[in-house]
Amino acid sequence: MRYSLLSLARKAAQGHRDWPQAWRSPEPKPHYDVVIVGGGGHGLATAYYLAKNHGVTNVAVLEKGWIGGGNTGRNTTVVRSNYLFPESAAFYDHSVKLYEGLSKELNYNIMFSQRGMITLAHTRHDLEAQRRWANAMRMNGVDSDLLSLEEMREQVPALDYSPSARFPVIGGFIQRRGGTARHDAVAWGYARAADALGVDIIQNCEVTGFDYDADGVQAVRTSRGTIGAGRVGLTASGHSTVLADRLGFRLPITSYALQAFVSEPVKPVLDKVVLSPATGVYLSQSDKGELVIGGGLDLYASYAQRGNLPTVETVVAGMLTMFPSFSRMRMLRQWAGIVDVVHDSTPVFGPAPVKRVYLNCGWGTGGFKAIPAGGWCMAHMIAKDEPHPLTAAFGLDRFAKGALIDEAAASGIAH
Amino acid sequence: MLLIHCPHCGPRDEGEFTCGGESHIQRPALSASAEDWAEYLFLRHNPAGVTYERWRHTFGCERWFNVARCTVSHRIEAVYAMTEAKPDIA
């Protein structure tokens, strides 16, 4: 059914008792033209665009847990395209543009709020680097504005502007089209829209191996039986190397825990996303009033989705350095997602060494913002068996060529 | 929070240490191909299970040593010297 004000009013009058399920839970079929491994945002968006843009509807999305229960439901919901290099800018800005129309496209409110993404400058060197960064963005066709100290005070009054601040704020820059979106809604919206086009979303279905040989992949072995597959897309973020091991190749990826926190809900105090390069901490305030806080990676490789205490202390201390007035705020929840970190902070996106297997991974700390464009380009690559022009530079072959795209600074969080 | 047994100083808090990433990576010969150099520089074993990595007691004796650690439970299975071969951990 189509969601609208009218359907809402009608169901409200009936006491909200008969809402239809948003997507089916089918039994897996013996064979699909395309099997996507990983039911997060990237996998679901890939399935949606395969059906919508390319007419490929015999598609299954396999998820070992529940959809959006991995990094899609664990990130801090920031959407932005303030990258330095042309390849990244073109890709991530395509993603922001898709986000701008996504609620309408999916008939699902993803609560996209373009409140602006601010990066603070604490030193003269920060100002100079940001002038270059903001101008590079403009050269790449992405909006950016440098902010003076007076403008900063106006935009984010709660920051510590005192001269004795540990990291004094002296300016910054903003991408006004950046902001936040409801992360669960992005997964659910893509799932519902893909399901309506005939895609099978199969949850609680863990991939345990593959049938493949020199001619390519033939089937995916799962906890719910073997499923034949014409083509296989891997969208498993931090667990991508586990799948690659089962396909006999290696990836330039190390998995780390990245933590996030939310505070108790408070009255509106922060209506931007604010990142400090000095503390490595960034935060925003959700529509519920909770502060949503993220920081640096935990410091050693991990598949434990919980995070370590020393990093909690570092992030909270960093936040209090920026906003001393939050010192009596209580934290409600803390969790971690397992992120797939690559040497140059640029995704690994392209054909895999096994034929008819396609990679979408290596997003590191920033996969959420890339979901619409990641799905868009992945669907193109799977349907046409060639990389989409927007991701042509992100292939696995860039490492031997030395053609790295070093986005370490623009990726936002210290890797 | 890890309690790491430095082979020189004994059990210490994880905050005193720095993780140096995967251990036992062999540098290829100078004549190696671009693919071999890329493998040496960028490809890593990234198991969900026991991993073998280098650690440094940065705020202590400053010496490097090897640790076999499970990436799922974070349990430390073995601590051994930089020059020792990987222990076989089932």
Coordinates of C-alpha atoms in Angstrom, one line a residue, chain A residues 22-375:
Chain A
A22 CA 6.2 -3.6 4.9
W23 CA 8.0 -6.5 3.2
R24 CA 7.5 -10.3 2.9
S25 CA 9.6 -12.9 4.6
P26 CA 9.7 -15.5 1.8
E27 CA 11.4 -18.9 1.9
P28 CA 14.5 -18.8 -0.3
K29 CA 14.1 -20.1 -3.9
P30 CA 16.5 -22.6 -5.3
H31 CA 18.1 -20.1 -7.7
Y32 CA 18.3 -16.4 -8.2
D33 CA 19.8 -14.3 -11.0
V34 CA 21.5 -12.1 -8.4
V35 CA 22.2 -12.9 -4.7
I36 CA 23.3 -10.0 -2.5
V37 CA 25.1 -11.0 0.7
G38 CA 24.4 -8.5 3.4
G39 CA 21.1 -6.9 4.1
G40 CA 22.2 -3.5 5.3
G41 CA 21.6 -0.2 3.4
H42 CA 24.1 -1.0 0.6
G43 CA 22.6 -4.5 -0.1
L44 CA 19.0 -3.4 0.0
A45 CA 19.7 -0.3 -2.1
T46 CA 21.5 -2.5 -4.6
A47 CA 18.5 -4.8 -4.8
Y48 CA 16.2 -1.8 -5.2
Y49 CA 18.1 -0.2 -8.0
L50 CA 18.7 -3.6 -9.8
A51 CA 14.9 -3.9 -10.0
K52 CA 14.1 -0.2 -10.6
N53 CA 16.9 0.9 -12.9
H54 CA 17.8 -2.4 -14.7
G55 CA 14.6 -4.5 -14.5
V56 CA 16.5 -7.3 -12.7
T57 CA 13.9 -8.6 -10.2
N58 CA 14.9 -12.3 -9.6
V59 CA 17.1 -11.0 -6.7
A60 CA 17.6 -12.2 -3.1
V61 CA 19.1 -10.2 -0.3
L62 CA 20.6 -12.6 2.3
E63 CA 21.1 -11.2 5.9
K64 CA 22.5 -13.3 8.7
G65 CA 20.7 -11.3 11.4
W66 CA 17.9 -8.8 10.7
I67 CA 18.0 -6.1 8.0
G68 CA 19.7 -2.9 9.1
G69 CA 21.0 -4.6 12.3
G70 CA 24.6 -4.1 11.4
N71 CA 26.4 -0.9 10.6
T72 CA 23.3 0.6 9.0
G73 CA 21.6 0.7 12.4
R74 CA 24.8 1.5 14.3
N75 CA 26.1 4.6 12.6
T76 CA 25.6 8.3 13.6
T77 CA 23.4 9.0 10.6
V78 CA 25.6 11.8 9.0
V79 CA 25.2 12.5 5.3
R80 CA 27.8 14.8 3.6
S81 CA 30.0 15.0 0.5
N82 CA 32.8 17.2 1.8
Y83 CA 35.6 15.1 0.3
L84 CA 38.8 16.4 -1.2
F85 CA 39.5 14.5 -4.5
P86 CA 37.3 14.7 -7.6
E87 CA 36.6 10.9 -7.7
S88 CA 35.2 11.0 -4.1
A89 CA 33.4 14.3 -4.5
A90 CA 31.5 13.1 -7.6
F91 CA 30.5 9.8 -6.0
Y92 CA 29.5 11.2 -2.6
D93 CA 27.7 14.2 -4.0
H94 CA 25.6 11.8 -6.2
S95 CA 24.7 10.1 -2.9
V96 CA 23.6 13.3 -1.3
K97 CA 21.5 14.2 -4.4
L98 CA 19.8 10.8 -4.2
Y99 CA 19.2 11.3 -0.4
E100 CA 17.6 14.6 -1.3
G101 CA 14.9 12.8 -3.3
L102 CA 14.8 9.6 -1.4
S103 CA 11.7 10.0 0.8
K104 CA 9.6 10.7 -2.3
E105 CA 11.4 8.0 -4.3
L106 CA 10.8 5.3 -1.7
N107 CA 7.4 6.6 -0.4
Y108 CA 9.0 6.3 3.0
N109 CA 10.0 9.2 5.3
I110 CA 13.7 8.9 5.9
M111 CA 13.7 12.2 7.8
F112 CA 16.6 13.7 5.8
S113 CA 17.5 16.9 7.6
Q114 CA 20.0 19.1 5.7
R115 CA 21.0 21.0 8.8
G116 CA 24.6 21.6 7.7
M117 CA 27.9 19.9 8.5
I118 CA 30.5 22.1 10.2
T119 CA 34.2 21.3 10.6
L120 CA 35.9 23.4 13.3
A121 CA 39.2 25.2 12.9
H122 CA 41.3 25.4 16.0
T123 CA 44.6 26.8 14.6
R124 CA 45.8 29.0 11.8
H125 CA 47.0 25.8 10.0
D126 CA 43.5 24.4 10.3
L127 CA 42.1 27.6 8.6
E128 CA 44.6 27.3 5.8
A129 CA 43.9 23.6 5.2
Q130 CA 40.2 24.2 5.3
R131 CA 40.5 27.1 2.8
R132 CA 42.1 24.6 0.4
W133 CA 39.6 21.9 1.3
A134 CA 36.5 24.2 0.9
N135 CA 37.8 25.5 -2.4
A136 CA 38.6 22.0 -3.6
M137 CA 34.9 21.1 -2.9
R138 CA 33.7 24.1 -4.9
M139 CA 36.0 23.2 -7.8
N140 CA 34.3 19.8 -7.6
G141 CA 30.8 21.3 -7.7
V142 CA 30.0 20.7 -4.0
D143 CA 28.7 23.5 -1.9
S144 CA 31.0 24.8 0.9
D145 CA 31.4 28.0 2.9
L146 CA 34.1 29.2 5.2
L147 CA 32.8 30.5 8.5
S148 CA 34.3 33.3 10.5
L149 CA 34.5 33.2 14.3
E150 CA 31.4 35.5 14.5
E151 CA 29.5 33.2 12.1
M152 CA 30.6 30.1 14.2
R153 CA 29.2 31.7 17.4
E154 CA 25.9 32.3 15.6
Q155 CA 25.7 28.8 14.2
V156 CA 26.9 26.8 17.2
P157 CA 26.4 28.9 20.3
A158 CA 27.0 26.0 22.8
L159 CA 30.7 25.5 21.8
D160 CA 33.4 26.7 24.3
Y161 CA 34.6 30.0 22.8
S162 CA 36.6 31.1 25.8
P163 CA 40.2 32.1 25.2
S164 CA 41.3 29.5 27.8
A165 CA 39.6 26.6 25.9
R166 CA 41.9 23.6 25.4
F167 CA 41.2 23.8 21.6
P168 CA 40.1 27.4 20.9
V169 CA 37.6 27.7 18.1
I170 CA 38.8 30.3 15.6
G171 CA 36.6 29.5 12.6
G172 CA 35.5 26.6 10.4
F173 CA 33.6 25.6 7.3
I174 CA 30.2 24.3 6.5
Q175 CA 28.6 22.1 3.9
R176 CA 25.0 23.3 4.1
R177 CA 23.6 20.4 2.2
G178 CA 25.1 18.0 4.7
G179 CA 23.0 16.7 7.6
T180 CA 21.4 13.6 9.1
A181 CA 18.8 11.0 8.1
R182 CA 17.0 8.4 10.0
H183 CA 19.2 5.3 9.5
D184 CA 16.7 2.6 10.2
A185 CA 14.2 4.3 7.8
V186 CA 16.8 4.1 5.0
A187 CA 17.1 0.4 5.5
W188 CA 13.4 -0.1 5.9
G189 CA 12.4 2.2 3.0
Y190 CA 14.8 0.4 0.6
A191 CA 13.6 -3.0 1.8
R192 CA 9.9 -2.1 1.4
A193 CA 10.5 -0.6 -2.1
A194 CA 12.7 -3.5 -3.3
D195 CA 10.2 -6.1 -1.9
A196 CA 7.4 -4.3 -3.8
L197 CA 9.4 -4.8 -7.0
G198 CA 9.7 -8.5 -6.4
V199 CA 13.0 -8.8 -4.5
D200 CA 13.2 -11.5 -1.8
I201 CA 14.6 -10.3 1.5
I202 CA 15.7 -13.3 3.5
Q203 CA 16.7 -12.6 7.1
N204 CA 18.3 -15.0 9.6
C205 CA 20.2 -16.6 6.7
E206 CA 24.0 -16.7 7.2
V207 CA 26.3 -17.4 4.2
T208 CA 28.7 -20.2 5.2
G209 CA 30.4 -20.7 1.8
F210 CA 30.3 -20.6 -1.9
D211 CA 30.4 -23.0 -4.8
Y212 CA 32.8 -21.6 -7.3
D213 CA 35.5 -22.5 -9.8
A214 CA 37.6 -20.9 -12.5
D215 CA 34.4 -20.1 -14.5
G216 CA 33.0 -18.2 -11.5
V217 CA 30.5 -18.5 -8.8
Q218 CA 27.6 -20.9 -9.1
A219 CA 25.9 -21.0 -5.7
V220 CA 25.8 -19.6 -2.2
R221 CA 25.8 -22.0 0.7
T222 CA 23.7 -20.7 3.6
S223 CA 22.3 -21.7 7.0
R224 CA 19.0 -22.2 5.1
G225 CA 20.4 -24.4 2.3
T226 CA 22.3 -23.9 -0.9
I227 CA 21.0 -21.2 -3.2
G228 CA 22.0 -21.1 -6.9
A229 CA 23.3 -17.6 -8.0
G230 CA 23.9 -16.2 -11.4
R231 CA 25.8 -13.3 -9.9
V232 CA 26.8 -12.5 -6.3
G233 CA 27.2 -9.0 -4.8
L234 CA 29.1 -8.8 -1.5
T235 CA 27.8 -5.9 0.7
A236 CA 29.0 -7.0 4.2
S237 CA 31.2 -4.1 5.3
G238 CA 33.3 -5.2 8.3
H239 CA 32.7 -8.9 7.5
S240 CA 33.8 -8.7 3.9
T241 CA 37.1 -10.3 4.4
V242 CA 35.4 -13.3 6.1
L243 CA 33.4 -13.8 2.8
A244 CA 36.5 -13.2 0.7
D245 CA 38.3 -15.9 2.7
R246 CA 35.5 -18.3 1.7
L247 CA 36.0 -17.3 -2.0
G248 CA 39.8 -17.7 -1.8
F249 CA 41.0 -14.1 -2.3
R250 CA 42.2 -11.4 0.0
L251 CA 41.1 -7.8 0.5
P252 CA 43.1 -4.7 1.7
I253 CA 40.8 -4.4 4.6
T254 CA 41.2 -4.5 8.4
S255 CA 38.1 -4.6 10.6
Y256 CA 37.8 -2.3 13.7
A257 CA 35.1 -1.5 16.2
L258 CA 33.8 2.1 15.8
Q259 CA 31.7 3.2 18.7
A260 CA 28.8 5.6 19.0
F261 CA 26.8 7.0 21.9
V262 CA 23.5 8.8 22.6
S263 CA 22.7 10.9 25.6
E264 CA 19.5 11.4 27.4
P265 CA 17.1 13.6 25.4
V266 CA 17.3 17.3 26.1
K267 CA 15.8 20.5 24.7
P268 CA 17.1 21.7 21.4
V269 CA 20.7 22.9 21.9
L270 CA 22.5 21.9 18.7
D271 CA 21.0 22.2 15.2
K272 CA 24.1 21.4 13.1
V273 CA 26.5 18.4 12.8
V274 CA 29.8 19.6 14.4
L275 CA 33.2 17.9 14.0
S276 CA 36.4 18.9 15.7
P277 CA 39.5 17.6 14.0
A278 CA 41.4 18.2 17.2
T279 CA 39.4 15.9 19.4
G280 CA 38.2 13.6 16.6
V281 CA 34.7 13.9 18.1
Y282 CA 31.6 14.9 16.2
L283 CA 28.0 15.2 17.3
S284 CA 24.5 16.2 16.4
Q285 CA 21.1 16.3 18.1
S286 CA 18.5 13.9 17.0
D287 CA 14.8 14.8 16.6
K288 CA 14.1 13.0 19.9
G289 CA 16.6 15.4 21.6
E290 CA 19.4 12.9 22.2
L291 CA 22.9 14.0 21.4
V292 CA 24.4 11.5 18.9
I293 CA 28.1 11.3 19.5
G294 CA 30.9 9.6 17.5
G295 CA 34.7 9.6 17.7
G296 CA 37.7 7.7 16.6
L297 CA 38.2 4.0 16.0
D298 CA 39.1 1.5 18.8
L299 CA 42.8 0.9 18.5
Y300 CA 43.1 -2.7 17.4
A301 CA 41.4 -5.1 15.0
S302 CA 38.0 -6.4 16.3
Y303 CA 34.8 -8.2 15.4
A304 CA 33.2 -7.5 18.8
Q305 CA 30.3 -5.2 18.3
R306 CA 30.7 -3.6 21.7
G307 CA 33.8 -1.4 21.9
N308 CA 36.4 -0.8 24.6
L309 CA 36.3 1.5 27.6
P310 CA 39.4 3.5 26.9
T311 CA 37.9 4.8 23.7
V312 CA 34.7 5.7 25.5
E313 CA 36.7 7.8 27.9
T314 CA 38.6 9.5 25.0
V315 CA 35.5 10.3 23.1
V316 CA 33.6 11.7 26.1
A317 CA 36.6 13.7 27.2
G318 CA 36.8 15.1 23.7
M319 CA 33.1 16.1 23.6
L320 CA 33.4 17.8 27.0
T321 CA 36.4 19.8 25.7
M322 CA 34.2 21.1 22.9
F323 CA 31.0 21.5 25.0
P324 CA 31.8 21.9 28.7
S325 CA 28.2 22.6 29.4
F326 CA 27.3 19.0 28.6
S327 CA 29.3 17.7 31.6
R328 CA 26.2 16.6 33.6
M329 CA 24.5 14.9 30.6
R330 CA 23.8 11.2 31.1
M331 CA 24.7 8.8 28.4
L332 CA 21.8 6.5 27.5
R333 CA 23.3 4.0 25.1
Q334 CA 26.7 2.9 23.8
W335 CA 27.5 0.4 21.0
A336 CA 29.9 -0.4 18.3
G337 CA 29.8 -1.4 14.6
I338 CA 32.5 -3.3 12.8
V339 CA 33.9 -1.1 10.1
D340 CA 36.0 -2.1 7.1
V341 CA 39.0 0.2 7.0
V342 CA 41.2 0.6 3.9
H343 CA 44.6 2.2 3.8
D344 CA 43.5 5.2 1.7
S345 CA 40.0 5.7 3.3
T346 CA 38.5 5.1 -0.1
P347 CA 36.0 2.2 -0.7
V348 CA 36.8 -1.0 -2.5
F349 CA 34.3 -1.2 -5.3
G350 CA 34.5 -3.3 -8.4
P351 CA 34.6 -6.9 -9.7
A352 CA 36.2 -9.5 -7.4
P353 CA 38.9 -11.9 -8.4
V354 CA 36.2 -14.6 -8.7
K355 CA 34.1 -14.2 -11.9
R356 CA 30.5 -12.8 -11.4
V357 CA 31.3 -11.7 -7.9
Y358 CA 31.2 -8.0 -7.2
L359 CA 32.6 -6.0 -4.3
N360 CA 31.0 -3.1 -2.3
C361 CA 33.1 -2.6 0.8
G362 CA 35.9 -0.6 2.4
W363 CA 33.6 2.3 3.5
G364 CA 35.5 2.5 6.8
T365 CA 33.7 4.9 9.1
G366 CA 31.5 6.5 6.4
G367 CA 29.3 3.9 4.7
F368 CA 25.9 5.3 5.7
K369 CA 26.2 8.5 3.6
A370 CA 27.2 6.3 0.6
I371 CA 24.2 4.0 0.7
P372 CA 22.1 5.4 -2.2
A373 CA 25.0 5.9 -4.6
G374 CA 26.6 2.7 -3.4
G375 CA 23.4 0.8 -4.3

